[in-house]
mmCIF file of C-alpha atoms and ligand atoms in Angstrom:
data_model
loop_
_atom_site.group_PDB
_atom_site.id
_atom_site.type_symbol
_atom_site.label_atom_id
_atom_site.label_comp_id
_atom_site.label_asym_id
_atom_site.label_seq_id
_atom_site.Cartn_x
_atom_site.Cartn_y
_atom_site.Cartn_z
ATOM 1 C CA MET A 1 33.970 5.604 8.304
ATOM 2 C CA THR A 2 35.765 8.742 7.798
ATOM 3 C CA LEU A 3 34.552 11.992 9.523
ATOM 4 C CA LEU A 4 33.325 13.188 6.242
ATOM 5 C CA ALA A 5 31.403 10.325 5.355
ATOM 6 C CA ARG A 6 29.689 10.147 8.780
ATOM 7 C CA ALA A 7 28.775 13.820 8.554
ATOM 8 C CA LEU A 8 27.246 13.393 5.252
ATOM 9 C CA ARG A 9 25.297 10.368 6.440
ATOM 10 C CA GLU A 10 23.886 12.165 9.439
ATOM 11 C CA ALA A 11 23.187 15.355 7.514
ATOM 12 C CA VAL A 12 20.979 13.270 5.033
ATOM 13 C CA ARG A 13 19.277 11.493 7.939
ATOM 14 C CA ALA A 14 18.717 14.895 9.852
ATOM 15 C CA ARG A 15 17.209 16.534 6.627
ATOM 16 C CA ALA A 16 15.094 13.509 5.959
ATOM 17 C CA LEU A 17 13.557 13.671 9.463
ATOM 18 C CA GLU A 18 13.135 17.553 9.183
ATOM 19 C CA LEU A 19 11.218 17.083 5.912
ATOM 20 C CA GLY A 20 8.656 15.099 7.959
ATOM 21 C CA PHE A 21 9.638 11.505 7.271
ATOM 22 C CA ASP A 22 9.250 9.190 10.373
ATOM 23 C CA ALA A 23 12.320 7.031 9.712
ATOM 24 C CA VAL A 24 15.226 6.936 7.356
ATOM 25 C CA ALA A 25 17.981 4.346 6.585
ATOM 26 C CA LEU A 26 20.921 4.277 4.244
ATOM 27 C CA GLY A 27 21.938 1.321 2.384
ATOM 28 C CA PRO A 28 23.901 -0.019 -0.696
ATOM 29 C CA ALA A 29 22.364 0.020 -4.207
ATOM 30 C CA GLY A 30 22.932 -2.977 -6.505
ATOM 31 C CA PRO A 31 20.365 -5.617 -7.573
ATOM 32 C CA PRO A 32 17.718 -6.351 -4.897
ATOM 33 C CA GLU A 33 18.320 -9.509 -2.679
ATOM 34 C CA HIS A 34 14.873 -10.951 -3.466
ATOM 35 C CA GLY A 35 15.147 -10.436 -7.101
ATOM 36 C CA ALA A 36 15.111 -14.046 -7.986
ATOM 37 C CA ALA A 37 12.090 -14.585 -5.526
ATOM 38 C CA PHE A 38 10.438 -11.636 -7.498
ATOM 39 C CA GLU A 39 10.909 -13.465 -10.818
ATOM 40 C CA ARG A 40 9.571 -16.669 -9.402
ATOM 41 C CA TRP A 41 6.538 -14.829 -8.069
ATOM 42 C CA LEU A 42 5.880 -13.095 -11.492
ATOM 43 C CA ASP A 43 6.349 -16.331 -13.312
ATOM 44 C CA ALA A 44 3.922 -18.174 -11.012
ATOM 45 C CA GLY A 45 1.160 -15.658 -12.081
ATOM 46 C CA TYR A 46 0.651 -14.382 -8.543
ATOM 47 C CA ALA A 47 0.796 -10.692 -9.904
ATOM 48 C CA GLY A 48 -2.591 -11.182 -11.417
ATOM 49 C CA THR A 49 -3.319 -8.524 -13.964
ATOM 50 C CA MET A 50 -0.679 -6.091 -12.597
ATOM 51 C CA ARG A 51 1.031 -6.179 -15.898
ATOM 52 C CA TYR A 52 3.131 -3.129 -15.237
ATOM 53 C CA LEU A 53 5.166 -5.398 -12.777
ATOM 54 C CA GLU A 54 6.132 -7.570 -15.719
ATOM 55 C CA ARG A 55 6.903 -4.623 -18.012
ATOM 56 C CA GLY A 56 9.139 -3.023 -15.351
ATOM 57 C CA ARG A 57 10.704 -6.366 -14.464
ATOM 58 C CA ALA A 58 14.258 -5.601 -15.732
ATOM 59 C CA GLU A 59 14.190 -2.159 -14.014
ATOM 60 C CA ARG A 60 13.054 -3.733 -10.741
ATOM 61 C CA LEU A 61 15.915 -6.157 -10.767
ATOM 62 C CA ASP A 62 18.659 -3.530 -11.190
ATOM 63 C CA PRO A 63 18.227 0.170 -9.933
ATOM 64 C CA GLU A 64 21.246 0.942 -12.088
ATOM 65 C CA ARG A 65 18.814 0.878 -15.114
ATOM 66 C CA LEU A 66 16.910 3.791 -13.453
ATOM 67 C CA LEU A 67 19.968 5.606 -12.293
ATOM 68 C CA PRO A 68 23.250 4.760 -14.103
ATOM 69 C CA GLY A 69 26.053 4.797 -11.569
ATOM 70 C CA CYS A 70 23.621 4.311 -8.524
ATOM 71 C CA ARG A 71 25.624 3.457 -5.498
ATOM 72 C CA SER A 72 23.414 4.118 -2.517
ATOM 73 C CA VAL A 73 19.912 4.078 -1.445
ATOM 74 C CA VAL A 74 18.258 6.378 1.045
ATOM 75 C CA ALA A 75 14.935 4.773 2.200
ATOM 76 C CA VAL A 76 12.309 6.522 4.189
ATOM 77 C CA ALA A 77 9.066 5.542 5.895
ATOM 78 C CA GLN A 78 6.029 7.732 6.548
ATOM 79 C CA SER A 79 3.706 6.437 9.045
ATOM 80 C CA HIS A 80 -0.118 6.519 8.429
ATOM 81 C CA ASN A 81 -0.975 5.061 11.748
ATOM 82 C CA HIS A 82 -3.883 7.126 12.989
ATOM 83 C CA PRO A 83 -5.611 4.683 15.264
ATOM 84 C CA ASP A 84 -8.367 6.967 16.384
ATOM 85 C CA ALA A 85 -10.005 7.468 12.983
ATOM 86 C CA ASP A 86 -13.897 7.848 12.796
ATOM 87 C CA PRO A 87 -15.390 4.119 12.747
ATOM 88 C CA SER A 88 -16.988 4.927 9.504
ATOM 89 C CA TRP A 89 -13.520 4.610 7.963
ATOM 90 C CA ARG A 90 -13.074 0.936 8.870
ATOM 91 C CA PRO A 91 -13.785 -0.424 5.352
ATOM 92 C CA VAL A 92 -10.914 1.611 4.046
ATOM 93 C CA ALA A 93 -7.285 0.509 4.498
ATOM 94 C CA ARG A 94 -5.480 2.939 6.762
ATOM 95 C CA TYR A 95 -3.044 4.280 4.098
ATOM 96 C CA ALA A 96 -5.813 5.543 1.988
ATOM 97 C CA ARG A 97 -7.859 7.392 4.514
ATOM 98 C CA GLY A 98 -6.108 10.654 4.370
ATOM 99 C CA ARG A 99 -4.470 12.556 1.412
ATOM 100 C CA ASP A 100 -2.922 10.573 -1.462
ATOM 101 C CA TYR A 101 0.527 9.766 0.112
ATOM 102 C CA HIS A 102 2.190 9.926 -3.430
ATOM 103 C CA ASP A 103 1.232 13.651 -3.532
ATOM 104 C CA LEU A 104 2.671 14.165 -0.024
ATOM 105 C CA MET A 105 5.817 12.213 -0.453
ATOM 106 C CA ARG A 106 6.967 13.010 -4.072
ATOM 107 C CA PRO A 107 7.960 16.824 -3.276
ATOM 108 C CA ARG A 108 9.546 15.790 0.009
ATOM 109 C CA LEU A 109 11.614 12.993 -1.756
ATOM 110 C CA ARG A 110 12.620 15.491 -4.463
ATOM 111 C CA GLU A 111 13.754 17.996 -1.891
ATOM 112 C CA LEU A 112 15.703 15.268 -0.039
ATOM 113 C CA ALA A 113 17.298 14.439 -3.470
ATOM 114 C CA GLY A 114 18.279 17.905 -4.078
ATOM 115 C CA PHE A 115 19.745 18.109 -0.514
ATOM 116 C CA ILE A 116 21.933 15.002 -1.237
ATOM 117 C CA ARG A 117 23.135 16.518 -4.515
ATOM 118 C CA GLU A 118 24.241 19.641 -2.864
ATOM 119 C CA ALA A 119 25.685 18.163 0.172
ATOM 120 C CA ALA A 120 27.620 15.374 -1.831
ATOM 121 C CA GLY A 121 28.689 17.988 -4.401
ATOM 122 C CA PRO A 122 28.956 17.455 -8.207
ATOM 123 C CA PRO A 123 28.542 15.206 -10.133
ATOM 124 C CA VAL A 124 26.380 13.414 -7.762
ATOM 125 C CA ARG A 125 23.059 12.456 -9.350
ATOM 126 C CA CYS A 126 19.901 11.351 -7.581
ATOM 127 C CA ARG A 127 16.552 9.850 -8.466
ATOM 128 C CA ALA A 128 13.506 9.852 -6.240
ATOM 129 C CA ALA A 129 10.910 6.988 -6.413
ATOM 130 C CA VAL A 130 7.656 6.468 -4.631
ATOM 131 C CA ASP A 131 5.710 3.274 -5.523
ATOM 132 C CA THR A 132 5.041 4.300 -9.105
ATOM 133 C CA SER A 133 8.686 4.029 -10.275
ATOM 134 C CA ALA A 134 9.861 0.484 -11.223
ATOM 135 C CA VAL A 135 11.913 -0.133 -8.124
ATOM 136 C CA LEU A 136 11.668 -2.866 -5.552
ATOM 137 C CA GLU A 137 11.495 -0.159 -2.772
ATOM 138 C CA ARG A 138 10.566 -2.519 0.016
ATOM 139 C CA ASP A 139 13.583 -4.810 -0.635
ATOM 140 C CA LEU A 140 15.993 -1.838 -0.888
ATOM 141 C CA ALA A 141 14.548 -0.372 2.240
ATOM 142 C CA ALA A 142 14.956 -3.635 4.210
ATOM 143 C CA ARG A 143 18.569 -3.961 2.973
ATOM 144 C CA ALA A 144 19.153 -0.310 4.113
ATOM 145 C CA GLY A 145 18.057 -1.351 7.540
ATOM 146 C CA LEU A 146 14.590 0.380 7.663
ATOM 147 C CA GLY A 147 12.975 -2.798 8.933
ATOM 148 C CA TRP A 148 12.509 -6.387 7.910
ATOM 149 C CA ILE A 149 10.079 -7.911 5.495
ATOM 150 C CA GLY A 150 7.534 -9.809 7.458
ATOM 151 C CA LYS A 151 5.745 -12.996 6.711
ATOM 152 C CA ASN A 152 2.741 -10.729 5.454
ATOM 153 C CA THR A 153 5.289 -9.412 2.969
ATOM 154 C CA ASN A 154 5.021 -5.990 4.555
ATOM 155 C CA LEU A 155 8.084 -3.963 5.661
ATOM 156 C CA LEU A 156 8.084 -3.870 9.485
ATOM 157 C CA SER A 157 9.759 -1.251 11.314
ATOM 158 C CA PRO A 158 10.383 -2.037 15.046
ATOM 159 C CA ALA A 159 9.269 1.426 16.066
ATOM 160 C CA LEU A 160 6.489 2.018 13.513
ATOM 161 C CA GLY A 161 5.229 -1.413 12.759
ATOM 162 C CA SER A 162 3.910 -1.936 9.197
ATOM 163 C CA TYR A 163 1.479 0.997 8.912
ATOM 164 C CA VAL A 164 4.072 2.871 6.761
ATOM 165 C CA VAL A 165 4.452 3.936 3.264
ATOM 166 C CA LEU A 166 7.931 3.875 1.662
ATOM 167 C CA GLY A 167 9.930 5.948 -0.578
ATOM 168 C CA VAL A 168 13.531 5.822 -1.902
ATOM 169 C CA VAL A 169 16.075 8.342 -3.205
ATOM 170 C CA LEU A 170 18.629 6.449 -5.558
ATOM 171 C CA THR A 171 21.986 8.283 -5.702
ATOM 172 C CA THR A 172 25.360 8.034 -7.113
ATOM 173 C CA ALA A 173 26.846 9.325 -3.974
ATOM 174 C CA ALA A 174 28.558 6.658 -1.926
ATOM 175 C CA LEU A 175 26.859 6.983 1.520
ATOM 176 C CA GLU A 176 27.811 4.846 4.576
ATOM 177 C CA PRO A 177 25.174 2.231 5.061
ATOM 178 C CA ASP A 178 23.218 1.776 8.261
ATOM 179 C CA ALA A 179 22.955 -1.623 10.178
ATOM 180 C CA ARG A 180 20.335 -4.075 8.948
ATOM 181 C CA GLN A 181 17.431 -5.227 11.083
ATOM 182 C CA PRO A 182 16.972 -8.956 11.638
ATOM 183 C CA ASP A 183 13.809 -10.798 10.805
ATOM 184 C CA ARG A 184 11.708 -10.498 14.037
ATOM 185 C CA CYS A 185 8.756 -12.487 12.979
ATOM 186 C CA GLY A 186 10.060 -15.638 14.856
ATOM 187 C CA THR A 187 7.485 -18.441 15.291
ATOM 188 C CA CYS A 188 4.467 -16.083 14.793
ATOM 189 C CA THR A 189 1.995 -17.016 12.001
ATOM 190 C CA ALA A 190 -0.795 -14.656 13.049
ATOM 191 C CA CYS A 191 -0.971 -12.908 9.670
ATOM 192 C CA LEU A 192 -1.115 -16.101 7.630
ATOM 193 C CA ASP A 193 -3.717 -17.631 9.876
ATOM 194 C CA ALA A 194 -5.944 -14.495 9.913
ATOM 195 C CA CYS A 195 -6.036 -13.697 6.084
ATOM 196 C CA PRO A 196 -9.772 -14.145 5.086
ATOM 197 C CA THR A 197 -9.058 -15.484 1.540
ATOM 198 C CA GLY A 198 -6.188 -17.622 2.018
ATOM 199 C CA ALA A 199 -4.003 -15.426 0.010
ATOM 200 C CA PHE A 200 -0.528 -16.507 1.389
ATOM 201 C CA ALA A 201 0.910 -19.266 -0.698
ATOM 202 C CA GLY A 202 3.309 -19.590 2.231
ATOM 203 C CA PRO A 203 5.228 -17.324 4.649
ATOM 204 C CA TYR A 204 6.605 -14.327 2.627
ATOM 205 C CA VAL A 205 4.578 -15.252 -0.513
ATOM 206 C CA LEU A 206 1.503 -13.584 -1.352
ATOM 207 C CA ASP A 207 -0.837 -14.705 -4.246
ATOM 208 C CA ALA A 208 -2.185 -11.330 -5.159
ATOM 209 C CA ARG A 209 -4.938 -12.798 -7.197
ATOM 210 C CA ARG A 210 -6.693 -13.811 -3.859
ATOM 211 C CA CYS A 211 -5.676 -10.688 -1.826
ATOM 212 C CA LEU A 212 -8.479 -8.133 -1.083
ATOM 213 C CA SER A 213 -5.993 -5.399 -1.568
ATOM 214 C CA TYR A 214 -5.552 -6.449 -5.200
ATOM 215 C CA LEU A 215 -9.063 -7.386 -5.845
ATOM 216 C CA THR A 216 -10.683 -4.181 -4.404
ATOM 217 C CA ILE A 217 -8.012 -1.792 -5.778
ATOM 218 C CA GLU A 218 -6.115 -3.075 -8.809
ATOM 219 C CA HIS A 219 -8.477 -5.703 -10.297
ATOM 220 C CA ARG A 220 -10.911 -4.258 -12.829
ATOM 221 C CA GLY A 221 -14.048 -6.298 -13.752
ATOM 222 C CA GLU A 222 -15.818 -8.737 -11.566
ATOM 223 C CA VAL A 223 -14.622 -10.183 -8.145
ATOM 224 C CA PRO A 224 -14.398 -13.968 -8.655
ATOM 225 C CA ALA A 225 -17.736 -15.498 -7.193
ATOM 226 C CA GLU A 226 -15.906 -17.579 -4.706
ATOM 227 C CA LEU A 227 -14.369 -14.643 -3.120
ATOM 228 C CA CYS A 228 -17.189 -12.040 -2.973
ATOM 229 C CA GLY A 229 -18.273 -13.259 0.469
ATOM 230 C CA SER A 230 -14.641 -12.863 1.749
ATOM 231 C CA VAL A 231 -14.585 -9.295 0.757
ATOM 232 C CA ALA A 232 -16.564 -8.830 4.092
ATOM 233 C CA ASP A 233 -17.102 -5.048 4.347
ATOM 234 C CA TRP A 234 -13.865 -3.869 2.834
ATOM 235 C CA VAL A 235 -14.344 -1.253 0.182
ATOM 236 C CA PHE A 236 -10.725 -0.379 -0.556
ATOM 237 C CA GLY A 237 -7.924 -2.600 0.517
ATOM 238 C CA CYS A 238 -7.704 -4.736 3.655
ATOM 239 C CA ASP A 239 -5.729 -4.360 6.821
ATOM 240 C CA VAL A 240 -6.459 -7.843 8.543
ATOM 241 C CA CYS A 241 -2.923 -9.302 8.043
ATOM 242 C CA GLN A 242 -1.588 -6.069 9.593
ATOM 243 C CA GLU A 243 -4.147 -5.500 12.313
ATOM 244 C CA VAL A 244 -3.289 -8.966 13.761
ATOM 245 C CA CYS A 245 0.394 -8.250 13.801
ATOM 246 C CA PRO A 246 1.942 -7.858 17.339
ATOM 247 C CA TRP A 247 4.357 -5.233 16.002
ATOM 248 C CA ASN A 248 1.474 -2.993 15.169
ATOM 249 C CA ARG A 249 0.046 -2.987 18.585
ATOM 250 C CA LYS A 250 3.059 -1.217 19.958
ATOM 251 C CA ALA A 251 3.738 1.051 16.963
ATOM 252 C CA ALA A 252 4.078 4.688 17.446
ATOM 253 C CA PRO A 253 1.145 6.905 16.235
ATOM 254 C CA ALA A 254 1.659 8.791 13.107
ATOM 255 C CA ARG A 255 2.734 12.552 13.284
ATOM 256 C CA GLU A 256 1.646 13.461 9.663
ATOM 257 C CA PRO A 257 -1.892 15.025 9.809
ATOM 258 C CA ALA A 258 -2.119 14.928 5.969
ATOM 259 C CA LEU A 259 -2.465 11.053 6.126
ATOM 260 C CA ALA A 260 -5.303 11.273 8.796
ATOM 261 C CA PRO A 261 -8.911 10.938 7.576
ATOM 262 C CA ARG A 262 -10.989 14.050 7.669
ATOM 263 C CA GLY A 263 -14.675 13.755 8.709
ATOM 264 C CA ALA A 264 -16.521 10.699 8.107
ATOM 265 C CA PHE A 265 -16.444 8.041 5.191
ATOM 266 C CA PRO A 266 -19.864 8.201 3.272
ATOM 267 C CA PRO A 267 -22.329 5.646 4.059
ATOM 268 C CA LEU A 268 -22.026 2.704 1.569
ATOM 269 C CA GLU A 269 -25.610 3.159 0.189
ATOM 270 C CA ALA A 270 -24.756 6.903 -0.583
ATOM 271 C CA LEU A 271 -21.609 5.620 -2.374
ATOM 272 C CA LEU A 272 -23.757 3.659 -4.784
ATOM 273 C CA ASP A 273 -25.367 6.961 -5.999
ATOM 274 C CA VAL A 274 -21.958 8.679 -6.741
ATOM 275 C CA ASP A 275 -21.511 9.637 -10.261
ATOM 276 C CA ARG A 276 -18.173 10.269 -12.093
ATOM 277 C CA ASP A 277 -18.134 13.977 -11.043
ATOM 278 C CA ALA A 278 -19.108 13.424 -7.548
ATOM 279 C CA PHE A 279 -16.428 10.621 -7.317
ATOM 280 C CA ARG A 280 -13.632 13.007 -8.538
ATOM 281 C CA ALA A 281 -14.853 15.797 -6.241
ATOM 282 C CA ARG A 282 -14.939 13.579 -3.149
ATOM 283 C CA PHE A 283 -12.096 11.244 -3.685
ATOM 284 C CA GLY A 284 -9.784 13.033 -6.217
ATOM 285 C CA ALA A 285 -7.023 14.004 -3.730
ATOM 286 C CA SER A 286 -7.056 10.519 -2.117
ATOM 287 C CA ALA A 287 -5.624 7.174 -3.110
ATOM 288 C CA LEU A 288 -9.163 5.986 -3.535
ATOM 289 C CA THR A 289 -9.152 7.105 -7.197
ATOM 290 C CA ARG A 290 -6.906 4.100 -7.879
ATOM 291 C CA ALA A 291 -9.849 1.778 -7.738
ATOM 292 C CA LYS A 292 -11.722 4.018 -10.176
ATOM 293 C CA ARG A 293 -15.540 4.617 -9.624
ATOM 294 C CA ALA A 294 -16.617 1.361 -10.943
ATOM 295 C CA GLY A 295 -14.260 -0.527 -8.591
ATOM 296 C CA LEU A 296 -15.278 1.535 -5.525
ATOM 297 C CA LEU A 297 -19.025 1.073 -6.322
ATOM 298 C CA ARG A 298 -18.549 -2.628 -7.079
ATOM 299 C CA ASN A 299 -16.835 -3.031 -3.577
ATOM 300 C CA ALA A 300 -19.481 -0.937 -1.748
ATOM 301 C CA ALA A 301 -22.202 -3.255 -3.367
ATOM 302 C CA LEU A 302 -20.385 -6.343 -2.236
ATOM 303 C CA ALA A 303 -19.926 -5.063 1.125
ATOM 304 C CA LEU A 304 -23.620 -4.259 1.535
ATOM 305 C CA GLY A 305 -24.399 -7.824 0.541
ATOM 306 C CA ASN A 306 -22.045 -9.019 3.164
ATOM 307 C CA ARG A 307 -23.373 -6.842 5.891
ATOM 308 C CA GLY A 308 -26.754 -8.464 5.529
ATOM 309 C CA ASP A 309 -28.861 -5.455 6.386
ATOM 310 C CA ALA A 310 -31.932 -5.384 4.250
ATOM 311 C CA ARG A 311 -32.139 -1.594 4.477
ATOM 312 C CA ALA A 312 -29.525 -1.477 1.736
ATOM 313 C CA VAL A 313 -31.975 -3.128 -0.769
ATOM 314 C CA PRO A 314 -33.291 0.181 -2.308
ATOM 315 C CA ALA A 315 -29.859 1.455 -2.951
ATOM 316 C CA LEU A 316 -28.741 -1.739 -4.438
ATOM 317 C CA ARG A 317 -31.905 -1.961 -6.649
ATOM 318 C CA ARG A 318 -30.968 1.533 -8.096
ATOM 319 C CA ALA A 319 -27.418 0.327 -8.780
ATOM 320 C CA LEU A 320 -28.802 -2.438 -11.042
ATOM 321 C CA ASP A 321 -29.343 0.445 -13.483
ATOM 322 C CA ASP A 322 -25.841 1.725 -13.226
ATOM 323 C CA ALA A 323 -24.185 2.386 -16.513
ATOM 324 C CA ASP A 324 -21.298 0.130 -15.548
ATOM 325 C CA PRO A 325 -21.879 -3.664 -15.903
ATOM 326 C CA VAL A 326 -19.428 -4.364 -13.119
ATOM 327 C CA VAL A 327 -21.445 -2.246 -10.731
ATOM 328 C CA ARG A 328 -24.714 -3.899 -11.910
ATOM 329 C CA GLY A 329 -23.222 -7.336 -11.532
ATOM 330 C CA ALA A 330 -22.066 -6.746 -7.926
ATOM 331 C CA ALA A 331 -25.452 -5.184 -6.971
ATOM 332 C CA GLY A 332 -27.225 -8.266 -8.358
ATOM 333 C CA TRP A 333 -24.829 -10.507 -6.348
ATOM 334 C CA ALA A 334 -25.526 -8.480 -3.238
ATOM 335 C CA LEU A 335 -29.256 -8.460 -3.667
ATOM 336 C CA GLU A 336 -29.246 -12.271 -4.044
ATOM 337 C CA ARG A 337 -27.061 -12.585 -1.117
ATOM 338 C CA LEU A 338 -29.581 -10.541 1.040
ATOM 339 C CA ALA A 339 -32.488 -12.537 -0.334
ATOM 340 C CA ALA A 340 -30.906 -15.724 0.679
ATOM 341 C CA ARG A 341 -30.548 -14.696 4.322
ATOM 342 C CA PRO A 342 -33.133 -16.161 6.620
ATOM 343 C CA ALA A 343 -35.813 -13.687 7.786
ATOM 344 C CA ALA A 344 -34.967 -11.973 11.164
ATOM 345 C CA ALA A 345 -37.044 -13.432 14.040
ATOM 346 C CA PRO A 346 -40.091 -11.164 14.832
HETATM 347 S S1 SF4 B 1 -4.471 -7.668 2.866
HETATM 348 FE FE1 SF4 B 1 -6.115 -9.001 3.485
HETATM 349 S S2 SF4 B 1 -6.602 -10.349 1.758
HETATM 350 FE FE2 SF4 B 1 -4.627 -9.471 1.390
HETATM 351 S S3 SF4 B 1 -3.261 -10.990 2.292
HETATM 352 FE FE3 SF4 B 1 -3.501 -9.352 4.014
HETATM 353 S S4 SF4 B 1 -5.296 -10.442 5.142
HETATM 354 FE FE4 SF4 B 1 -5.053 -11.455 3.239
HETATM 355 S S1 SF4 B 2 1.818 -11.209 12.174
HETATM 356 FE FE1 SF4 B 2 3.499 -12.386 13.101
HETATM 357 S S2 SF4 B 2 4.424 -13.402 11.299
HETATM 358 FE FE2 SF4 B 2 3.040 -11.910 10.414
HETATM 359 S S3 SF4 B 2 4.463 -10.185 10.031
HETATM 360 FE FE3 SF4 B 2 3.549 -9.818 11.991
HETATM 361 S S4 SF4 B 2 5.210 -10.751 13.325
HETATM 362 FE FE4 SF4 B 2 5.621 -11.520 11.342
#
């Protein structure tokens, strides 16, 4: 590596950390290594109704389509590991408890892209991507050495675990790559064994149609009846396959306060009374909007049915009059579930 290349690489790394990212790695661009596996996954129907993945198939298989002349990838991770959150947040996946991470990361990534353009000099071009662009970020981040893709399909960083969100800057600058991380899952199968819905078709292969992260966030309409009980009390996402991962036990806590939850999450009964305006006012700045009002209320109703506490009956009865049929259906399911429970001993 020339002195100039090393200086550029270290300057990019330093700027990324200065901007608040918790880890950064530089890697080559080019088609992602798991492109063929991604195509097999799509063709098997494992993406469910996430049709945007099919629509962006070609772009995801070649970053060059998003940024012609792309030569390098700068991958960053932002930890959202705030382990001492108020227990009321338990039904919400950790990444969604604070501010919407897209809003936090997008301006930072753009700033990093601007820095790379300036440091590398013209005619270097850059493009920032965080989750919503058609890029296989996890794949590119693993190749850059940010971590490895675990059997639970999350990217695992040795220092941060998997409670991270990812972003990338694609650039036409030729940056010296970092060393890759080996797969450290070894013989462990804790995540595969713990999944409440049997969503793993095998190690490293997730059938999203059975995954609670998909069913409670991306999926519109009713949750399939055979999986309503497995929703347990999750109302947005699911962290089970990360909670059991040994790498998360020693993960460093997050230092970004914007991703920490503020106050308490509302009681699920109160959630059932939230109208459109109240939903926007309460959750508008968070990632919870992704599930939309109907999805969140549907999940809350299912969770109340699964909790088995008869005190939820009045709120569930009111939800039978909700304008949305999906909420009404979930409330009906929950009331039946509660009615079928044996009466508590006197
Ligand atoms: S997020 Fe939950 S449901 Fe989805 S694979 Fe992990 S443990 Fe299973
Ligand atoms: S639980 Fe075990 S197998 Fe699963 S991702 Fe973590 S280390 Fe890998």
